[in-house]
Amino acid sequence: MPRQETAERPVGAPAEPTDRRAAILETAARLICEKGYEGTSIQDIADASGLTKAGLYHHIRSKEHLLLEIQNYGMDVFEEGVLKAVMPIPDPLERLKACMAKNILMVTEGWSKEVTIILHEHATLTGEARAHINARKKRYVRFLETSFAEAVKQGQIRPVNPKVAAFAFLGQVLWIYKWFRPDGQIGAQDLAREMIDLFFVGLEAKGAPAKAKPPAAAAKAKKR
Amino acid sequence: MPRQETAERPVGAPAEPTDRRAAILETAARLICEKGYEGTSIQDIADASGLTKAGLYHHIRSKEHLLLEIQNYGMDVFEEGVLKAVMPIPDPLERLKACMAKNILMVTEGWSKEVTIILHEHATLTGEARAHINARKKRYVRFLETSFAEAVKQGQIRPVNPKVAAFAFLGQVLWIYKWFRPDGQIGAQDLAREMIDLFFVGLEAKGAPAKAKPPAAAAKAKKR
């Protein structure tokens, strides 16, 4: 297929997220994970979505844009379902806990595993598209860092390095798609409760063990 | 290239890991991450390794086996550098802490980021090869689960679900390759120290907050 930037979307086709569009992008994500990006044709996606090729182009721009569209769709759903809901919570510790719960439910139930895979493993985007998705991801990291820093400042949690805490949080939550099975021993709600417990009890602990120095202070002293 | 299972390795070529072989597999991993598996030829790997094609085949079996060889190499280095060193530690909590430290140093300094990517993102292996690598990975998960269960039994840590604890540990550690930069603000040693602090202080906390039920017990009661 030749590289055409915008010619493939018919005039007047909507670009905004709809349930129909979400279903198509979920289907595309599944096919791409099964057969690879190169091995998946627009016809395959149309067939699996019960659409003609022309019908499909009402919902997606082009095969070239598909990975970006799936990643943007994933970030849209994430920002709508997680960030928008937790950002207004004034208490930073409550905000972080709610954020972990919602993010875990998003990863386990909110969208297909394949959307997570494309969001976090497909390094195929380049240039502006890559910069755009990376900026959306970084916004989340900064939100977490800021919330951890606030919680430290307010004395709600021990003095930890906000960056390490943010990435530890993310690693714990985002690794879930690698091992979680919806029909497995642990349900999504139990998992969220247990991970919040694992992560935050230690932060709220008043006294760290005698051996451990306050890590944020130690790191600062060394690095700055 | 035709699928030939064993004909491509010359008689007498060693299969055991050597520094030379490690360097070749690291190079191959880098090329595959840059140009994709399909886009990387045996000639490319030979050129980048300063070898002839025939010379390269003394160290690797075939292009078809390359992903498996890189994954096996990654698991060899991991088992040698992490598991073998920590398994004999009799105290389960000390074992787990040493394991996290060593695994973090492995991910940040022990091998290239590209080996981690191929180990955890390349879902291209099928059949026996896939089963073989998955079994090696599962062995690590079981080792962690058993160690957490032991630490709970000995009263060293709070009663947590060993499976959730194992995957929280892994997520925290294995996500590091996504964001860590060797020339960044946080060094590998500091990172290991801070992540151990983040993860274990909460487990060693004597009293969980009033709201939280002991999660392992609650999950058991519900699921069995």
Tab-separated table of N, CA and C in Angstrom, chain B residues 61-213:
chain	number	residue	atom	x	y	z
B	61	ARG	N	23.610	-21.242	15.868
B	61	ARG	CA	23.161	-22.414	15.118
B	61	ARG	C	22.582	-22.022	13.754
B	62	SER	N	21.681	-21.069	13.739
B	62	SER	CA	21.032	-20.639	12.498
B	62	SER	C	20.223	-19.396	12.806
B	63	LYS	N	19.815	-18.682	11.777
B	63	LYS	CA	18.978	-17.514	12.026
B	63	LYS	C	17.674	-17.939	12.695
B	64	GLU	N	17.159	-19.090	12.286
B	64	GLU	CA	15.896	-19.572	12.853
B	64	GLU	C	15.996	-19.766	14.368
B	65	HIS	N	17.190	-20.111	14.835
B	65	HIS	CA	17.353	-20.372	16.266
B	65	HIS	C	17.796	-19.150	17.057
B	66	LEU	N	17.985	-18.040	16.346
B	66	LEU	CA	18.639	-16.903	16.977
B	66	LEU	C	17.850	-16.343	18.162
B	67	LEU	N	16.545	-16.184	17.987
B	67	LEU	CA	15.749	-15.629	19.088
B	67	LEU	C	15.789	-16.554	20.292
B	68	LEU	N	15.703	-17.859	20.022
B	68	LEU	CA	15.796	-18.825	21.118
B	68	LEU	C	17.180	-18.760	21.767
B	69	GLU	N	18.222	-18.641	20.940
B	69	GLU	CA	19.584	-18.596	21.491
B	69	GLU	C	19.786	-17.341	22.357
B	70	ILE	N	19.237	-16.210	21.893
B	70	ILE	CA	19.364	-14.975	22.695
B	70	ILE	C	18.597	-15.136	24.012
B	71	GLN	N	17.404	-15.691	23.944
B	71	GLN	CA	16.612	-15.861	25.162
B	71	GLN	C	17.291	-16.848	26.114
B	72	ASN	N	17.803	-17.938	25.564
B	72	ASN	CA	18.519	-18.890	26.420
B	72	ASN	C	19.773	-18.267	27.019
B	73	TYR	N	20.467	-17.476	26.220
B	73	TYR	CA	21.644	-16.765	26.731
B	73	TYR	C	21.236	-15.846	27.884
B	74	GLY	N	20.159	-15.082	27.689
B	74	GLY	CA	19.670	-14.196	28.752
B	74	GLY	C	19.346	-14.973	30.020
B	75	MET	N	18.662	-16.093	29.872
B	75	MET	CA	18.294	-16.891	31.039
B	75	MET	C	19.533	-17.533	31.675
B	76	ASP	N	20.507	-17.943	30.849
B	76	ASP	CA	21.767	-18.492	31.392
B	76	ASP	C	22.460	-17.457	32.287
B	77	VAL	N	22.604	-16.250	31.744
B	77	VAL	CA	23.301	-15.198	32.490
B	77	VAL	C	22.521	-14.881	33.767
B	78	PHE	N	21.195	-14.807	33.633
B	78	PHE	CA	20.352	-14.527	34.801
B	78	PHE	C	20.499	-15.622	35.867
B	79	GLU	N	20.402	-16.869	35.448
B	79	GLU	CA	20.462	-17.972	36.427
B	79	GLU	C	21.831	-18.048	37.089
B	80	GLU	N	22.861	-17.822	36.280
B	80	GLU	CA	24.225	-17.863	36.799
B	80	GLU	C	24.466	-16.688	37.764
B	81	GLY	N	24.033	-15.493	37.363
B	81	GLY	CA	24.363	-14.290	38.127
B	81	GLY	C	23.395	-13.982	39.250
B	82	VAL	N	22.160	-14.429	39.148
B	82	VAL	CA	21.167	-14.086	40.164
B	82	VAL	C	20.745	-15.335	40.943
B	83	LEU	N	20.043	-16.233	40.274
B	83	LEU	CA	19.450	-17.376	40.981
B	83	LEU	C	20.484	-18.218	41.737
B	84	LYS	N	21.550	-18.564	41.042
B	84	LYS	CA	22.560	-19.437	41.651
B	84	LYS	C	23.180	-18.786	42.885
B	85	ALA	N	23.289	-17.461	42.854
B	85	ALA	CA	23.907	-16.747	43.969
B	85	ALA	C	22.970	-16.632	45.167
B	86	VAL	N	21.661	-16.530	44.910
B	86	VAL	CA	20.763	-16.245	46.035
B	86	VAL	C	20.030	-17.486	46.551
B	87	MET	N	19.873	-18.496	45.708
B	87	MET	CA	19.145	-19.694	46.153
B	87	MET	C	19.692	-20.293	47.450
B	88	PRO	N	21.011	-20.324	47.634
B	88	PRO	CA	21.516	-20.960	48.871
B	88	PRO	C	21.323	-20.119	50.138
B	89	ILE	N	20.860	-18.883	50.047
B	89	ILE	CA	20.709	-18.056	51.257
B	89	ILE	C	19.569	-18.637	52.107
B	90	PRO	N	19.866	-19.076	53.332
B	90	PRO	CA	18.836	-19.788	54.110
B	90	PRO	C	17.693	-18.883	54.573
B	91	ASP	N	17.977	-17.626	54.908
B	91	ASP	CA	16.936	-16.723	55.408
B	91	ASP	C	16.090	-16.216	54.226
B	92	PRO	N	14.780	-16.531	54.194
B	92	PRO	CA	13.983	-16.197	53.006
B	92	PRO	C	13.894	-14.700	52.709
B	93	LEU	N	13.841	-13.880	53.758
B	93	LEU	CA	13.744	-12.435	53.534
B	93	LEU	C	15.056	-11.888	52.975
B	94	GLU	N	16.165	-12.347	53.548
B	94	GLU	CA	17.477	-11.929	53.032
B	94	GLU	C	17.659	-12.412	51.595
B	95	ARG	N	17.167	-13.616	51.321
B	95	ARG	CA	17.243	-14.203	49.977
B	95	ARG	C	16.508	-13.323	48.975
B	96	LEU	N	15.300	-12.897	49.353
B	96	LEU	CA	14.485	-12.077	48.451
B	96	LEU	C	15.126	-10.702	48.216
B	97	LYS	N	15.674	-10.118	49.268
B	97	LYS	CA	16.307	-8.798	49.107
B	97	LYS	C	17.553	-8.898	48.224
B	98	ALA	N	18.349	-9.934	48.473
B	98	ALA	CA	19.552	-10.121	47.648
B	98	ALA	C	19.154	-10.372	46.199
B	99	CYS	N	18.068	-11.091	46.024
B	99	CYS	CA	17.592	-11.415	44.686
B	99	CYS	C	17.165	-10.140	43.939
B	100	MET	N	16.433	-9.261	44.645
B	100	MET	CA	16.008	-8.011	43.995
B	100	MET	C	17.230	-7.177	43.611
B	101	ALA	N	18.184	-7.063	44.528
B	101	ALA	CA	19.386	-6.272	44.226
B	101	ALA	C	20.108	-6.829	43.006
B	102	LYS	N	20.320	-8.149	42.994
B	102	LYS	CA	21.063	-8.755	41.886
B	102	LYS	C	20.293	-8.674	40.575
B	103	ASN	N	18.988	-8.841	40.652
B	103	ASN	CA	18.199	-8.765	39.422
B	103	ASN	C	18.205	-7.340	38.864
B	104	ILE	N	18.127	-6.347	39.749
B	104	ILE	CA	18.174	-4.953	39.278
B	104	ILE	C	19.517	-4.654	38.629
B	105	LEU	N	20.597	-5.128	39.237
B	105	LEU	CA	21.914	-4.892	38.636
B	105	LEU	C	22.059	-5.636	37.304
B	106	MET	N	21.429	-6.806	37.200
B	106	MET	CA	21.455	-7.542	35.930
B	106	MET	C	20.743	-6.749	34.834
B	107	VAL	N	19.578	-6.210	35.167
B	107	VAL	CA	18.775	-5.484	34.176
B	107	VAL	C	19.435	-4.153	33.792
B	108	THR	N	20.131	-3.529	34.747
B	108	THR	CA	20.714	-2.212	34.453
B	108	THR	C	22.142	-2.303	33.909
B	109	GLU	N	22.893	-3.318	34.359
B	109	GLU	CA	24.317	-3.366	33.991
B	109	GLU	C	24.781	-4.707	33.440
B	110	GLY	N	24.043	-5.765	33.716
B	110	GLY	CA	24.532	-7.119	33.435
B	110	GLY	C	24.492	-7.503	31.979
B	111	TRP	N	23.503	-7.024	31.266
B	111	TRP	CA	23.411	-7.319	29.848
B	111	TRP	C	22.748	-6.123	29.194
B	112	SER	N	22.689	-6.143	27.868
B	112	SER	CA	22.121	-4.994	27.173
B	112	SER	C	20.604	-4.996	27.321
B	113	LYS	N	20.042	-3.825	27.263
B	113	LYS	CA	18.602	-3.615	27.283
B	113	LYS	C	17.916	-4.465	26.209
B	114	GLU	N	18.601	-4.648	25.091
B	114	GLU	CA	18.009	-5.384	23.980
B	114	GLU	C	17.796	-6.860	24.320
B	115	VAL	N	18.653	-7.416	25.179
B	115	VAL	CA	18.445	-8.805	25.600
B	115	VAL	C	17.158	-8.893	26.409
B	116	THR	N	16.940	-7.917	27.292
B	116	THR	CA	15.697	-7.883	28.069
B	116	THR	C	14.493	-7.767	27.141
B	117	ILE	N	14.599	-6.908	26.138
B	117	ILE	CA	13.478	-6.726	25.214
B	117	ILE	C	13.160	-8.044	24.511
B	118	ILE	N	14.200	-8.715	24.030
B	118	ILE	CA	13.946	-9.980	23.318
B	118	ILE	C	13.425	-11.040	24.285
B	119	LEU	N	13.932	-11.009	25.515
B	119	LEU	CA	13.489	-11.991	26.517
B	119	LEU	C	12.021	-11.780	26.897
B	120	HIS	N	11.579	-10.524	26.940
B	120	HIS	CA	10.242	-10.274	27.481
B	120	HIS	C	9.222	-9.761	26.476
B	121	GLU	N	9.668	-9.355	25.305
B	121	GLU	CA	8.693	-8.810	24.365
B	121	GLU	C	8.529	-9.640	23.096
B	122	HIS	N	9.554	-10.399	22.718
B	122	HIS	CA	9.446	-11.144	21.469
B	122	HIS	C	8.609	-12.391	21.661
B	123	ALA	N	7.373	-12.314	21.228
B	123	ALA	CA	6.458	-13.441	21.383
B	123	ALA	C	6.549	-14.356	20.166
B	124	THR	N	7.688	-14.283	19.465
B	124	THR	CA	7.812	-14.989	18.183
B	124	THR	C	8.125	-16.471	18.338
B	125	LEU	N	8.609	-16.884	19.500
B	125	LEU	CA	8.901	-18.301	19.673
B	125	LEU	C	7.595	-19.090	19.711
B	126	THR	N	7.655	-20.306	19.170
B	126	THR	CA	6.462	-21.160	19.205
B	126	THR	C	6.891	-22.553	19.653
B	127	GLY	N	5.903	-23.370	19.887
B	127	GLY	CA	6.124	-24.792	20.170
B	127	GLY	C	7.088	-25.047	21.305
B	128	GLU	N	7.992	-25.985	21.066
B	128	GLU	CA	8.928	-26.436	22.103
B	128	GLU	C	9.822	-25.318	22.622
B	129	ALA	N	10.305	-24.473	21.689
B	129	ALA	CA	11.212	-23.394	22.080
B	129	ALA	C	10.516	-22.470	23.073
B	130	ARG	N	9.265	-22.122	22.784
B	130	ARG	CA	8.496	-21.253	23.660
B	130	ARG	C	8.265	-21.911	25.024
B	131	ALA	N	7.904	-23.187	24.976
B	131	ALA	CA	7.648	-23.928	26.220
B	131	ALA	C	8.917	-23.981	27.078
B	132	HIS	N	10.044	-24.146	26.408
B	132	HIS	CA	11.326	-24.243	27.114
B	132	HIS	C	11.651	-22.933	27.846
B	133	ILE	N	11.518	-21.808	27.141
B	133	ILE	CA	11.815	-20.513	27.769
B	133	ILE	C	10.787	-20.212	28.857
B	134	ASN	N	9.526	-20.487	28.575
B	134	ASN	CA	8.498	-20.237	29.595
B	134	ASN	C	8.751	-21.045	30.863
B	135	ALA	N	9.223	-22.267	30.701
B	135	ALA	CA	9.505	-23.101	31.873
B	135	ALA	C	10.644	-22.481	32.690
B	136	ARG	N	11.649	-21.927	32.003
B	136	ARG	CA	12.750	-21.289	32.724
B	136	ARG	C	12.244	-20.055	33.464
B	137	LYS	N	11.372	-19.280	32.823
B	137	LYS	CA	10.821	-18.094	33.496
B	137	LYS	C	9.956	-18.496	34.688
B	138	LYS	N	9.156	-19.549	34.505
B	138	LYS	CA	8.254	-19.985	35.576
B	138	LYS	C	9.032	-20.479	36.789
B	139	ARG	N	10.181	-21.064	36.526
B	139	ARG	CA	11.023	-21.540	37.629
B	139	ARG	C	11.376	-20.358	38.550
B	140	TYR	N	11.636	-19.219	37.954
B	140	TYR	CA	11.965	-18.019	38.743
B	140	TYR	C	10.743	-17.549	39.535
B	141	VAL	N	9.590	-17.508	38.875
B	141	VAL	CA	8.369	-17.094	39.579
B	141	VAL	C	8.119	-18.009	40.778
B	142	ARG	N	8.256	-19.311	40.560
B	142	ARG	CA	8.012	-20.259	41.663
B	142	ARG	C	9.010	-20.072	42.792
B	143	PHE	N	10.262	-19.799	42.446
B	143	PHE	CA	11.277	-19.534	43.464
B	143	PHE	C	10.869	-18.332	44.320
B	144	LEU	N	10.388	-17.263	43.672
B	144	LEU	CA	9.953	-16.079	44.420
B	144	LEU	C	8.739	-16.403	45.286
B	145	GLU	N	7.740	-17.059	44.706
B	145	GLU	CA	6.529	-17.411	45.465
B	145	GLU	C	6.888	-18.225	46.712
B	146	THR	N	7.730	-19.226	46.519
B	146	THR	CA	8.128	-20.090	47.632
B	146	THR	C	8.845	-19.278	48.706
B	147	SER	N	9.716	-18.365	48.277
B	147	SER	CA	10.457	-17.560	49.249
B	147	SER	C	9.508	-16.635	50.022
B	148	PHE	N	8.555	-16.022	49.323
B	148	PHE	CA	7.581	-15.170	50.033
B	148	PHE	C	6.757	-16.011	51.015
B	149	ALA	N	6.307	-17.185	50.569
B	149	ALA	CA	5.507	-18.043	51.448
B	149	ALA	C	6.311	-18.435	52.695
B	150	GLU	N	7.572	-18.756	52.486
B	150	GLU	CA	8.460	-19.103	53.608
B	150	GLU	C	8.614	-17.937	54.586
B	151	ALA	N	8.809	-16.748	54.026
B	151	ALA	CA	8.999	-15.557	54.870
B	151	ALA	C	7.731	-15.265	55.680
B	152	VAL	N	6.559	-15.511	55.069
B	152	VAL	CA	5.298	-15.346	55.805
B	152	VAL	C	5.231	-16.377	56.929
B	153	LYS	N	5.529	-17.621	56.590
B	153	LYS	CA	5.431	-18.736	57.542
B	153	LYS	C	6.343	-18.509	58.747
B	154	GLN	N	7.520	-17.952	58.476
B	154	GLN	CA	8.467	-17.696	59.561
B	154	GLN	C	8.159	-16.389	60.292
B	155	GLY	N	7.085	-15.711	59.903
B	155	GLY	CA	6.703	-14.481	60.593
B	155	GLY	C	7.610	-13.299	60.294
B	156	GLN	N	8.402	-13.395	59.219
B	156	GLN	CA	9.294	-12.280	58.872
B	156	GLN	C	8.540	-11.152	58.188
B	157	ILE	N	7.504	-11.521	57.443
B	157	ILE	CA	6.702	-10.499	56.748
B	157	ILE	C	5.220	-10.750	57.012
B	158	ARG	N	4.407	-9.747	56.726
B	158	ARG	CA	2.961	-9.853	56.905
B	158	ARG	C	2.399	-10.945	55.987
B	159	PRO	N	1.201	-11.449	56.286
B	159	PRO	CA	0.621	-12.462	55.403
B	159	PRO	C	0.129	-11.836	54.106
B	160	VAL	N	0.916	-11.969	53.064
B	160	VAL	CA	0.508	-11.475	51.743
B	160	VAL	C	0.373	-12.672	50.803
B	161	ASN	N	-0.347	-12.465	49.727
B	161	ASN	CA	-0.489	-13.509	48.715
B	161	ASN	C	0.858	-13.667	47.984
B	162	PRO	N	1.492	-14.834	48.104
B	162	PRO	CA	2.845	-14.993	47.529
B	162	PRO	C	2.882	-14.774	46.018
B	163	LYS	N	1.804	-15.114	45.329
B	163	LYS	CA	1.778	-14.938	43.878
B	163	LYS	C	1.757	-13.453	43.510
B	164	VAL	N	0.897	-12.702	44.194
B	164	VAL	CA	0.830	-11.258	43.911
B	164	VAL	C	2.161	-10.592	44.295
B	165	ALA	N	2.714	-11.005	45.432
B	165	ALA	CA	3.995	-10.437	45.854
B	165	ALA	C	5.085	-10.739	44.823
B	166	ALA	N	5.097	-11.980	44.314
B	166	ALA	CA	6.119	-12.370	43.331
B	166	ALA	C	6.000	-11.525	42.063
B	167	PHE	N	4.776	-11.328	41.574
B	167	PHE	CA	4.622	-10.569	40.336
B	167	PHE	C	4.769	-9.059	40.555
B	168	ALA	N	4.484	-8.592	41.760
B	168	ALA	CA	4.741	-7.181	42.065
B	168	ALA	C	6.246	-6.934	42.069
B	169	PHE	N	6.975	-7.840	42.690
B	169	PHE	CA	8.452	-7.821	42.711
B	169	PHE	C	8.982	-7.807	41.281
B	170	LEU	N	8.495	-8.746	40.466
B	170	LEU	CA	8.982	-8.860	39.091
B	170	LEU	C	8.651	-7.625	38.268
B	171	GLY	N	7.434	-7.122	38.440
B	171	GLY	CA	7.021	-5.947	37.671
B	171	GLY	C	7.910	-4.761	37.992
B	172	GLN	N	8.136	-4.561	39.283
B	172	GLN	CA	8.973	-3.447	39.720
B	172	GLN	C	10.374	-3.559	39.099
B	173	VAL	N	10.913	-4.771	39.123
B	173	VAL	CA	12.289	-4.989	38.658
B	173	VAL	C	12.382	-5.018	37.135
B	174	LEU	N	11.449	-5.703	36.491
B	174	LEU	CA	11.601	-5.931	35.052
B	174	LEU	C	11.126	-4.748	34.219
B	175	TRP	N	10.352	-3.846	34.821
B	175	TRP	CA	9.931	-2.647	34.086
B	175	TRP	C	11.088	-1.651	33.928
B	176	ILE	N	12.131	-1.857	34.734
B	176	ILE	CA	13.235	-0.889	34.771
B	176	ILE	C	13.827	-0.622	33.386
B	177	TYR	N	13.921	-1.653	32.545
B	177	TYR	CA	14.560	-1.435	31.230
B	177	TYR	C	13.781	-0.435	30.373
B	178	LYS	N	12.523	-0.194	30.732
B	178	LYS	CA	11.703	0.737	29.955
B	178	LYS	C	12.111	2.191	30.182
B	179	TRP	N	12.684	2.485	31.338
B	179	TRP	CA	12.906	3.888	31.667
B	179	TRP	C	14.317	4.199	32.138
B	180	PHE	N	15.051	3.209	32.629
B	180	PHE	CA	16.367	3.469	33.218
B	180	PHE	C	17.384	3.880	32.150
B	181	ARG	N	18.155	4.926	32.440
B	181	ARG	CA	19.261	5.319	31.561
B	181	ARG	C	20.544	5.267	32.373
B	182	PRO	N	21.547	4.537	31.890
B	182	PRO	CA	22.805	4.415	32.652
B	182	PRO	C	23.408	5.780	32.990
B	183	ASP	N	23.159	6.796	32.135
B	183	ASP	CA	23.728	8.125	32.393
B	183	ASP	C	22.710	9.050	33.068
B	184	GLY	N	21.639	8.474	33.608
B	184	GLY	CA	20.574	9.287	34.210
B	184	GLY	C	20.878	9.725	35.629
B	185	GLN	N	19.859	10.331	36.262
B	185	GLN	CA	19.995	10.905	37.601
B	185	GLN	C	20.271	9.855	38.680
B	186	ILE	N	19.690	8.658	38.491
B	186	ILE	CA	19.771	7.618	39.517
B	186	ILE	C	20.695	6.504	39.040
B	187	GLY	N	21.704	6.180	39.839
B	187	GLY	CA	22.603	5.083	39.493
B	187	GLY	C	21.975	3.739	39.816
B	188	ALA	N	22.548	2.679	39.248
B	188	ALA	CA	21.989	1.340	39.412
B	188	ALA	C	21.994	0.903	40.878
B	189	GLN	N	23.087	1.202	41.586
B	189	GLN	CA	23.186	0.782	42.998
B	189	GLN	C	22.164	1.505	43.866
B	190	ASP	N	22.019	2.821	43.640
B	190	ASP	CA	21.013	3.590	44.384
B	190	ASP	C	19.615	3.077	44.081
B	191	LEU	N	19.388	2.780	42.810
B	191	LEU	CA	18.078	2.286	42.409
B	191	LEU	C	17.758	0.982	43.137
B	192	ALA	N	18.733	0.072	43.165
B	192	ALA	CA	18.518	-1.209	43.846
B	192	ALA	C	18.179	-0.972	45.318
B	193	ARG	N	18.939	-0.086	45.966
B	193	ARG	CA	18.731	0.184	47.388
B	193	ARG	C	17.336	0.770	47.619
B	194	GLU	N	16.940	1.696	46.771
B	194	GLU	CA	15.637	2.349	46.970
B	194	GLU	C	14.471	1.416	46.675
B	195	MET	N	14.642	0.568	45.666
B	195	MET	CA	13.544	-0.352	45.353
B	195	MET	C	13.380	-1.405	46.439
B	196	ILE	N	14.482	-1.865	47.006
B	196	ILE	CA	14.410	-2.821	48.116
B	196	ILE	C	13.709	-2.161	49.309
B	197	ASP	N	14.073	-0.926	49.560
B	197	ASP	CA	13.428	-0.178	50.646
B	197	ASP	C	11.924	-0.052	50.380
B	198	LEU	N	11.564	0.405	49.179
B	198	LEU	CA	10.149	0.578	48.825
B	198	LEU	C	9.367	-0.714	49.002
B	199	PHE	N	9.961	-1.808	48.537
B	199	PHE	CA	9.212	-3.058	48.486
B	199	PHE	C	9.119	-3.738	49.839
B	200	PHE	N	10.210	-3.730	50.619
B	200	PHE	CA	10.253	-4.600	51.796
B	200	PHE	C	9.862	-3.932	53.111
B	201	VAL	N	9.983	-2.617	53.194
B	201	VAL	CA	9.601	-1.965	54.459
B	201	VAL	C	8.133	-2.276	54.789
B	202	GLY	N	7.282	-2.247	53.766
B	202	GLY	CA	5.862	-2.521	53.987
B	202	GLY	C	5.591	-3.958	54.372
B	203	LEU	N	6.376	-4.854	53.827
B	203	LEU	CA	6.180	-6.266	54.157
B	203	LEU	C	6.612	-6.545	55.591
B	204	GLU	N	7.629	-5.826	56.027
B	204	GLU	CA	8.129	-6.048	57.378
B	204	GLU	C	7.344	-5.261	58.422
B	205	ALA	N	6.452	-4.354	57.952
B	205	ALA	CA	5.661	-3.542	58.887
B	205	ALA	C	4.831	-4.458	59.768
B	206	LYS	N	4.873	-4.191	61.061
B	206	LYS	CA	4.181	-5.090	61.996
B	206	LYS	C	2.663	-4.958	61.859
B	207	GLY	N	2.180	-3.762	61.839
B	207	GLY	CA	0.726	-3.594	61.786
B	207	GLY	C	0.296	-2.962	60.473
B	208	ALA	N	-0.584	-3.613	59.737
B	208	ALA	CA	-1.161	-3.011	58.529
B	208	ALA	C	-2.175	-1.964	58.971
B	209	PRO	N	-2.506	-0.976	58.127
B	209	PRO	CA	-3.502	0.018	58.505
B	209	PRO	C	-4.819	-0.669	58.851
B	210	ALA	N	-5.570	-0.044	59.735
B	210	ALA	CA	-6.796	-0.641	60.265
B	210	ALA	C	-7.749	-1.115	59.177
B	211	LYS	N	-7.828	-0.348	58.072
B	211	LYS	CA	-8.786	-0.686	57.010
B	211	LYS	C	-8.490	-2.020	56.337
B	212	ALA	N	-7.197	-2.309	56.128
B	212	ALA	CA	-6.819	-3.444	55.284
B	212	ALA	C	-6.948	-4.765	56.018
B	213	LYS	N	-7.687	-5.702	55.416
B	213	LYS	CA	-7.714	-7.070	55.936
B	213	LYS	C	-6.441	-7.755	55.460
